[in-house]
Amino acid sequence: MLEKIIHDRDFTQLMKKNIQDLIILLFEKEQNFGILCKIEEITFYPELPDDITSEFRPLTLFFLAGYTFETAKIEDDMLVFEAGFGSDNFGSVVSVPLLSIIQVIIDETPILINLAVENKEEKKSEKIDKKGVKNSMESFLSNPENSKFLK
């Protein structure tokens, strides 16, 4: 039963919304927090040097405070923030998909636990469908004969 729920699309969307809403609330309350997340789904720009990435564990904790907290925002279902890494404080913009966040933590206590498992195949088909609809609409609008259908 649990497996069925955590893989369910509606449950996944609900968890994504809950994560987003909670993080927005923490921003509004100016409350520093940590996120425990799946490192393989995170992107860094610029990419981090190998000596830094080799230190990351499959589940990695990032603490958002100070400058990192000030730069944090939610954009396109991602938590995005700037952070410094390593002894040289190598700067990078970190993009974390909301569903890659396993826990949101305040004062060493989890205040949210995410068990949702995103269906990667479904996510890919959504991207393809959106692009296909856009291309279809562009084709439709480029034909002068179709102008009679527009009001």
GROMACS .gro file of N, CA and C in nm, residues 29-127:
model
  297
   29LYS      N    1   0.917   3.411   0.703
   29LYS     CA    2   0.946   3.423   0.847
   29LYS      C    3   1.095   3.449   0.873
   30GLU      N    4   1.173   3.454   0.763
   30GLU     CA    5   1.319   3.472   0.771
   30GLU      C    6   1.382   3.369   0.865
   31GLN      N    7   1.338   3.245   0.849
   31GLN     CA    8   1.384   3.133   0.931
   31GLN      C    9   1.487   3.052   0.852
   32ASN      N   10   1.612   3.049   0.901
   32ASN     CA   11   1.713   2.963   0.839
   32ASN      C   12   1.672   2.817   0.851
   33PHE      N   13   1.713   2.737   0.755
   33PHE     CA   14   1.676   2.595   0.757
   33PHE      C   15   1.776   2.513   0.678
   34GLY      N   16   1.769   2.384   0.698
   34GLY     CA   17   1.854   2.291   0.623
   34GLY      C   18   1.767   2.205   0.534
   35ILE      N   19   1.828   2.154   0.427
   35ILE     CA   20   1.759   2.057   0.341
   35ILE      C   21   1.850   1.936   0.324
   36LEU      N   22   1.793   1.821   0.342
   36LEU     CA   23   1.861   1.695   0.313
   36LEU      C   24   1.810   1.651   0.177
   37CYS      N   25   1.900   1.634   0.081
   37CYS     CA   26   1.853   1.608  -0.055
   37CYS      C   27   1.941   1.506  -0.128
   38LYS      N   28   1.884   1.454  -0.236
   38LYS     CA   29   1.952   1.357  -0.322
   38LYS      C   30   2.052   1.432  -0.410
   39ILE      N   31   2.179   1.409  -0.389
   39ILE     CA   32   2.283   1.486  -0.456
   39ILE      C   33   2.286   1.463  -0.607
   40GLU      N   34   2.248   1.345  -0.653
   40GLU     CA   35   2.258   1.316  -0.798
   40GLU      C   36   2.160   1.397  -0.881
   41GLU      N   37   2.059   1.456  -0.818
   41GLU     CA   38   1.960   1.534  -0.892
   41GLU      C   39   1.985   1.685  -0.885
   42ILE      N   40   2.092   1.724  -0.819
   42ILE     CA   41   2.124   1.865  -0.800
   42ILE      C   42   2.222   1.911  -0.907
   43THR      N   43   2.205   2.036  -0.953
   43THR     CA   44   2.302   2.092  -1.047
   43THR      C   45   2.373   2.210  -0.983
   44PHE      N   46   2.497   2.229  -1.024
   44PHE     CA   47   2.581   2.337  -0.976
   44PHE      C   48   2.631   2.417  -1.096
   45TYR      N   49   2.620   2.551  -1.087
   45TYR     CA   50   2.672   2.634  -1.194
   45TYR      C   51   2.752   2.750  -1.135
   46PRO      N   52   2.879   2.757  -1.163
   46PRO     CA   53   2.956   2.662  -1.242
   46PRO      C   54   2.972   2.530  -1.167
   47GLU      N   55   3.008   2.427  -1.243
   47GLU     CA   56   3.028   2.296  -1.182
   47GLU      C   57   3.138   2.303  -1.078
   48LEU      N   58   3.121   2.222  -0.974
   48LEU     CA   59   3.219   2.220  -0.866
   48LEU      C   60   3.339   2.133  -0.906
   49PRO      N   61   3.458   2.167  -0.855
   49PRO     CA   62   3.575   2.082  -0.880
   49PRO      C   63   3.555   1.942  -0.822
   50ASP      N   64   3.620   1.844  -0.881
   50ASP     CA   65   3.607   1.704  -0.838
   50ASP      C   66   3.644   1.683  -0.692
   51ASP      N   67   3.743   1.757  -0.642
   51ASP     CA   68   3.783   1.738  -0.502
   51ASP      C   69   3.672   1.778  -0.405
   52ILE      N   70   3.583   1.864  -0.449
   52ILE     CA   71   3.468   1.902  -0.365
   52ILE      C   72   3.355   1.802  -0.382
   53THR      N   73   3.318   1.770  -0.507
   53THR     CA   74   3.205   1.679  -0.530
   53THR      C   75   3.232   1.539  -0.477
   54SER      N   76   3.357   1.500  -0.472
   54SER     CA   77   3.389   1.365  -0.422
   54SER      C   78   3.357   1.352  -0.273
   55GLU      N   79   3.344   1.463  -0.203
   55GLU     CA   80   3.312   1.462  -0.061
   55GLU      C   81   3.163   1.448  -0.033
   56PHE      N   82   3.079   1.472  -0.134
   56PHE     CA   83   2.934   1.463  -0.114
   56PHE      C   84   2.890   1.318  -0.098
   57ARG      N   85   2.792   1.298  -0.013
   57ARG     CA   86   2.729   1.167   0.006
   57ARG      C   87   2.603   1.163  -0.079
   58PRO      N   88   2.546   1.044  -0.104
   58PRO     CA   89   2.422   1.036  -0.184
   58PRO      C   90   2.310   1.125  -0.129
   59LEU      N   91   2.300   1.133   0.003
   59LEU     CA   92   2.209   1.229   0.067
   59LEU      C   93   2.297   1.332   0.135
   60THR      N   94   2.281   1.459   0.094
   60THR     CA   95   2.367   1.566   0.143
   60THR      C   96   2.283   1.675   0.206
   61LEU      N   97   2.335   1.730   0.315
   61LEU     CA   98   2.266   1.836   0.388
   61LEU      C   99   2.325   1.972   0.349
   62PHE      N  100   2.236   2.063   0.309
   62PHE     CA  101   2.273   2.202   0.285
   62PHE      C  102   2.200   2.286   0.388
   63PHE      N  103   2.272   2.379   0.449
   63PHE     CA  104   2.209   2.468   0.547
   63PHE      C  105   2.198   2.606   0.485
   64LEU      N  106   2.078   2.660   0.480
   64LEU     CA  107   2.055   2.791   0.420
   64LEU      C  108   2.050   2.896   0.530
   65ALA      N  109   2.158   2.974   0.538
   65ALA     CA  110   2.169   3.082   0.636
   65ALA      C  111   2.259   3.190   0.576
   66GLY      N  112   2.249   3.310   0.630
   66GLY     CA  113   2.334   3.419   0.583
   66GLY      C  114   2.313   3.448   0.435
   67TYR      N  115   2.424   3.464   0.363
   67TYR     CA  116   2.418   3.497   0.220
   67TYR      C  117   2.344   3.390   0.141
   68THR      N  118   2.366   3.265   0.176
   68THR     CA  119   2.298   3.155   0.106
   68THR      C  120   2.148   3.169   0.120
   69PHE      N  121   2.100   3.199   0.240
   69PHE     CA  122   1.956   3.217   0.263
   69PHE      C  123   1.904   3.338   0.186
   70GLU      N  124   1.981   3.448   0.187
   70GLU     CA  125   1.939   3.570   0.119
   70GLU      C  126   1.924   3.552  -0.031
   71THR      N  127   2.004   3.464  -0.090
   71THR     CA  128   1.998   3.442  -0.236
   71THR      C  129   1.897   3.335  -0.274
   72ALA      N  130   1.841   3.265  -0.178
   72ALA     CA  131   1.753   3.152  -0.207
   72ALA      C  132   1.619   3.198  -0.264
   73LYS      N  133   1.571   3.121  -0.359
   73LYS     CA  134   1.440   3.146  -0.420
   73LYS      C  135   1.387   3.016  -0.480
   74ILE      N  136   1.257   3.015  -0.506
   74ILE     CA  137   1.197   2.901  -0.575
   74ILE      C  138   1.167   2.945  -0.717
   75GLU      N  139   1.213   2.863  -0.812
   75GLU     CA  140   1.201   2.897  -0.953
   75GLU      C  141   1.182   2.767  -1.033
   76ASP      N  142   1.072   2.756  -1.106
   76ASP     CA  143   1.047   2.639  -1.191
   76ASP      C  144   1.061   2.507  -1.117
   77ASP      N  145   0.992   2.493  -1.005
   77ASP     CA  146   0.994   2.371  -0.923
   77ASP      C  147   1.133   2.336  -0.871
   78MET      N  148   1.217   2.439  -0.854
   78MET     CA  149   1.353   2.420  -0.802
   78MET      C  150   1.377   2.520  -0.689
   79LEU      N  151   1.451   2.476  -0.589
   79LEU     CA  152   1.505   2.566  -0.489
   79LEU      C  153   1.643   2.605  -0.540
   80VAL      N  154   1.665   2.734  -0.560
   80VAL     CA  155   1.790   2.784  -0.618
   80VAL      C  156   1.855   2.877  -0.517
   81PHE      N  157   1.987   2.858  -0.494
   81PHE     CA  158   2.060   2.945  -0.402
   81PHE      C  159   2.208   2.946  -0.439
   82GLU      N  160   2.277   3.049  -0.392
   82GLU     CA  161   2.421   3.058  -0.412
   82GLU      C  162   2.489   3.011  -0.284
   83ALA      N  163   2.601   2.940  -0.303
   83ALA     CA  164   2.674   2.891  -0.187
   83ALA      C  165   2.823   2.881  -0.220
   84GLY      N  166   2.904   2.884  -0.116
   84GLY     CA  167   3.048   2.865  -0.130
   84GLY      C  168   3.086   2.727  -0.079
   85PHE      N  169   3.182   2.663  -0.149
   85PHE     CA  170   3.219   2.525  -0.115
   85PHE      C  171   3.370   2.514  -0.099
   86GLY      N  172   3.410   2.427  -0.008
   86GLY     CA  173   3.552   2.398   0.012
   86GLY      C  174   3.625   2.508   0.086
   87SER      N  175   3.754   2.485   0.109
   87SER     CA  176   3.835   2.580   0.186
   87SER      C  177   3.853   2.712   0.112
   88ASP      N  178   3.843   2.709  -0.022
   88ASP     CA  179   3.856   2.832  -0.101
   88ASP      C  180   3.723   2.902  -0.121
   89ASN      N  181   3.616   2.848  -0.062
   89ASN     CA  182   3.482   2.907  -0.074
   89ASN      C  183   3.442   2.924  -0.220
   90PHE      N  184   3.459   2.817  -0.298
   90PHE     CA  185   3.429   2.817  -0.441
   90PHE      C  186   3.279   2.844  -0.459
   91GLY      N  187   3.245   2.954  -0.527
   91GLY     CA  188   3.106   2.995  -0.543
   91GLY      C  189   3.034   2.922  -0.654
   92SER      N  190   2.910   2.885  -0.628
   92SER     CA  191   2.829   2.815  -0.729
   92SER      C  192   2.682   2.839  -0.700
   93VAL      N  193   2.602   2.841  -0.808
   93VAL     CA  194   2.457   2.848  -0.793
   93VAL      C  195   2.407   2.704  -0.789
   94VAL      N  196   2.335   2.672  -0.684
   94VAL     CA  197   2.286   2.536  -0.661
   94VAL      C  198   2.138   2.532  -0.698
   95SER      N  199   2.098   2.435  -0.780
   95SER     CA  200   1.958   2.417  -0.819
   95SER      C  201   1.912   2.279  -0.773
   96VAL      N  202   1.814   2.279  -0.683
   96VAL     CA  203   1.765   2.156  -0.622
   96VAL      C  204   1.619   2.135  -0.662
   97PRO      N  205   1.589   2.028  -0.738
   97PRO     CA  206   1.448   1.999  -0.766
   97PRO      C  207   1.373   1.979  -0.633
   98LEU      N  208   1.255   2.038  -0.622
   98LEU     CA  209   1.182   2.029  -0.495
   98LEU      C  210   1.162   1.886  -0.448
   99LEU      N  211   1.133   1.796  -0.541
   99LEU     CA  212   1.110   1.657  -0.500
   99LEU      C  213   1.238   1.581  -0.465
  100SER      N  214   1.354   1.645  -0.486
  100SER     CA  215   1.481   1.585  -0.441
  100SER      C  216   1.508   1.614  -0.295
  101ILE      N  217   1.428   1.704  -0.239
  101ILE     CA  218   1.442   1.737  -0.097
  101ILE      C  219   1.371   1.629  -0.016
  102ILE      N  220   1.449   1.559   0.064
  102ILE     CA  221   1.396   1.449   0.146
  102ILE      C  222   1.346   1.500   0.281
  103GLN      N  223   1.418   1.598   0.337
  103GLN     CA  224   1.378   1.657   0.464
  103GLN      C  225   1.405   1.807   0.463
  104VAL      N  226   1.321   1.880   0.535
  104VAL     CA  227   1.348   2.020   0.568
  104VAL      C  228   1.369   2.021   0.719
  105ILE      N  229   1.478   2.085   0.761
  105ILE     CA  230   1.523   2.073   0.900
  105ILE      C  231   1.543   2.211   0.963
  106ILE      N  232   1.494   2.226   1.087
  106ILE     CA  233   1.521   2.345   1.168
  106ILE      C  234   1.575   2.297   1.302
  107ASP      N  235   1.687   2.355   1.344
  107ASP     CA  236   1.748   2.320   1.473
  107ASP      C  237   1.763   2.169   1.491
  108GLU      N  238   1.813   2.103   1.388
  108GLU     CA  239   1.840   1.959   1.389
  108GLU      C  240   1.714   1.872   1.397
  109THR      N  241   1.597   1.934   1.377
  109THR     CA  242   1.471   1.858   1.382
  109THR      C  243   1.401   1.866   1.247
  110PRO      N  244   1.370   1.751   1.188
  110PRO     CA  245   1.295   1.754   1.061
  110PRO      C  246   1.155   1.808   1.082
  111ILE      N  247   1.117   1.908   1.000
  111ILE     CA  248   0.981   1.961   1.007
  111ILE      C  249   0.900   1.916   0.886
  112LEU      N  250   0.967   1.853   0.790
  112LEU     CA  251   0.898   1.795   0.674
  112LEU      C  252   0.980   1.675   0.628
  113ILE      N  253   0.910   1.567   0.599
  113ILE     CA  254   0.974   1.448   0.542
  113ILE      C  255   0.900   1.414   0.414
  114ASN      N  256   0.975   1.404   0.305
  114ASN     CA  257   0.918   1.376   0.173
  114ASN      C  258   0.946   1.231   0.135
  115LEU      N  259   0.842   1.153   0.117
  115LEU     CA  260   0.856   1.014   0.075
  115LEU      C  261   0.819   0.992  -0.071
  116ALA      N  262   0.774   1.098  -0.138
  116ALA     CA  263   0.726   1.086  -0.276
  116ALA      C  264   0.838   1.043  -0.370
  117VAL      N  265   0.802   0.959  -0.466
  117VAL     CA  266   0.895   0.913  -0.569
  117VAL      C  267   0.840   0.961  -0.702
  118GLU      N  268   0.915   1.050  -0.767
  118GLU     CA  269   0.871   1.106  -0.894
  118GLU      C  270   0.892   1.006  -1.006
  119ASN      N  271   0.790   0.992  -1.090
  119ASN     CA  272   0.799   0.903  -1.205
  119ASN      C  273   0.873   0.978  -1.316
  120LYS      N  274   0.997   0.941  -1.342
  120LYS     CA  275   1.081   1.010  -1.440
  120LYS      C  276   1.025   0.999  -1.581
  121GLU      N  277   0.966   0.886  -1.616
  121GLU     CA  278   0.909   0.868  -1.750
  121GLU      C  279   0.793   0.965  -1.773
  122GLU      N  280   0.710   0.982  -1.671
  122GLU     CA  281   0.596   1.073  -1.681
  122GLU      C  282   0.643   1.216  -1.697
  123LYS      N  283   0.749   1.252  -1.625
  123LYS     CA  284   0.803   1.387  -1.633
  123LYS      C  285   0.857   1.415  -1.774
  124LYS      N  286   0.926   1.318  -1.834
  124LYS     CA  287   0.978   1.334  -1.970
  124LYS      C  288   0.865   1.352  -2.070
  125SER      N  289   0.759   1.273  -2.058
  125SER     CA  290   0.649   1.282  -2.154
  125SER      C  291   0.575   1.415  -2.140
  126GLU      N  292   0.569   1.472  -2.019
  126GLU     CA  293   0.507   1.603  -2.001
  126GLU      C  294   0.585   1.710  -2.077
  127LYS      N  295   0.719   1.704  -2.071
  127LYS     CA  296   0.801   1.801  -2.143
  127LYS      C  297   0.780   1.787  -2.293
   0.00000   0.00000   0.00000
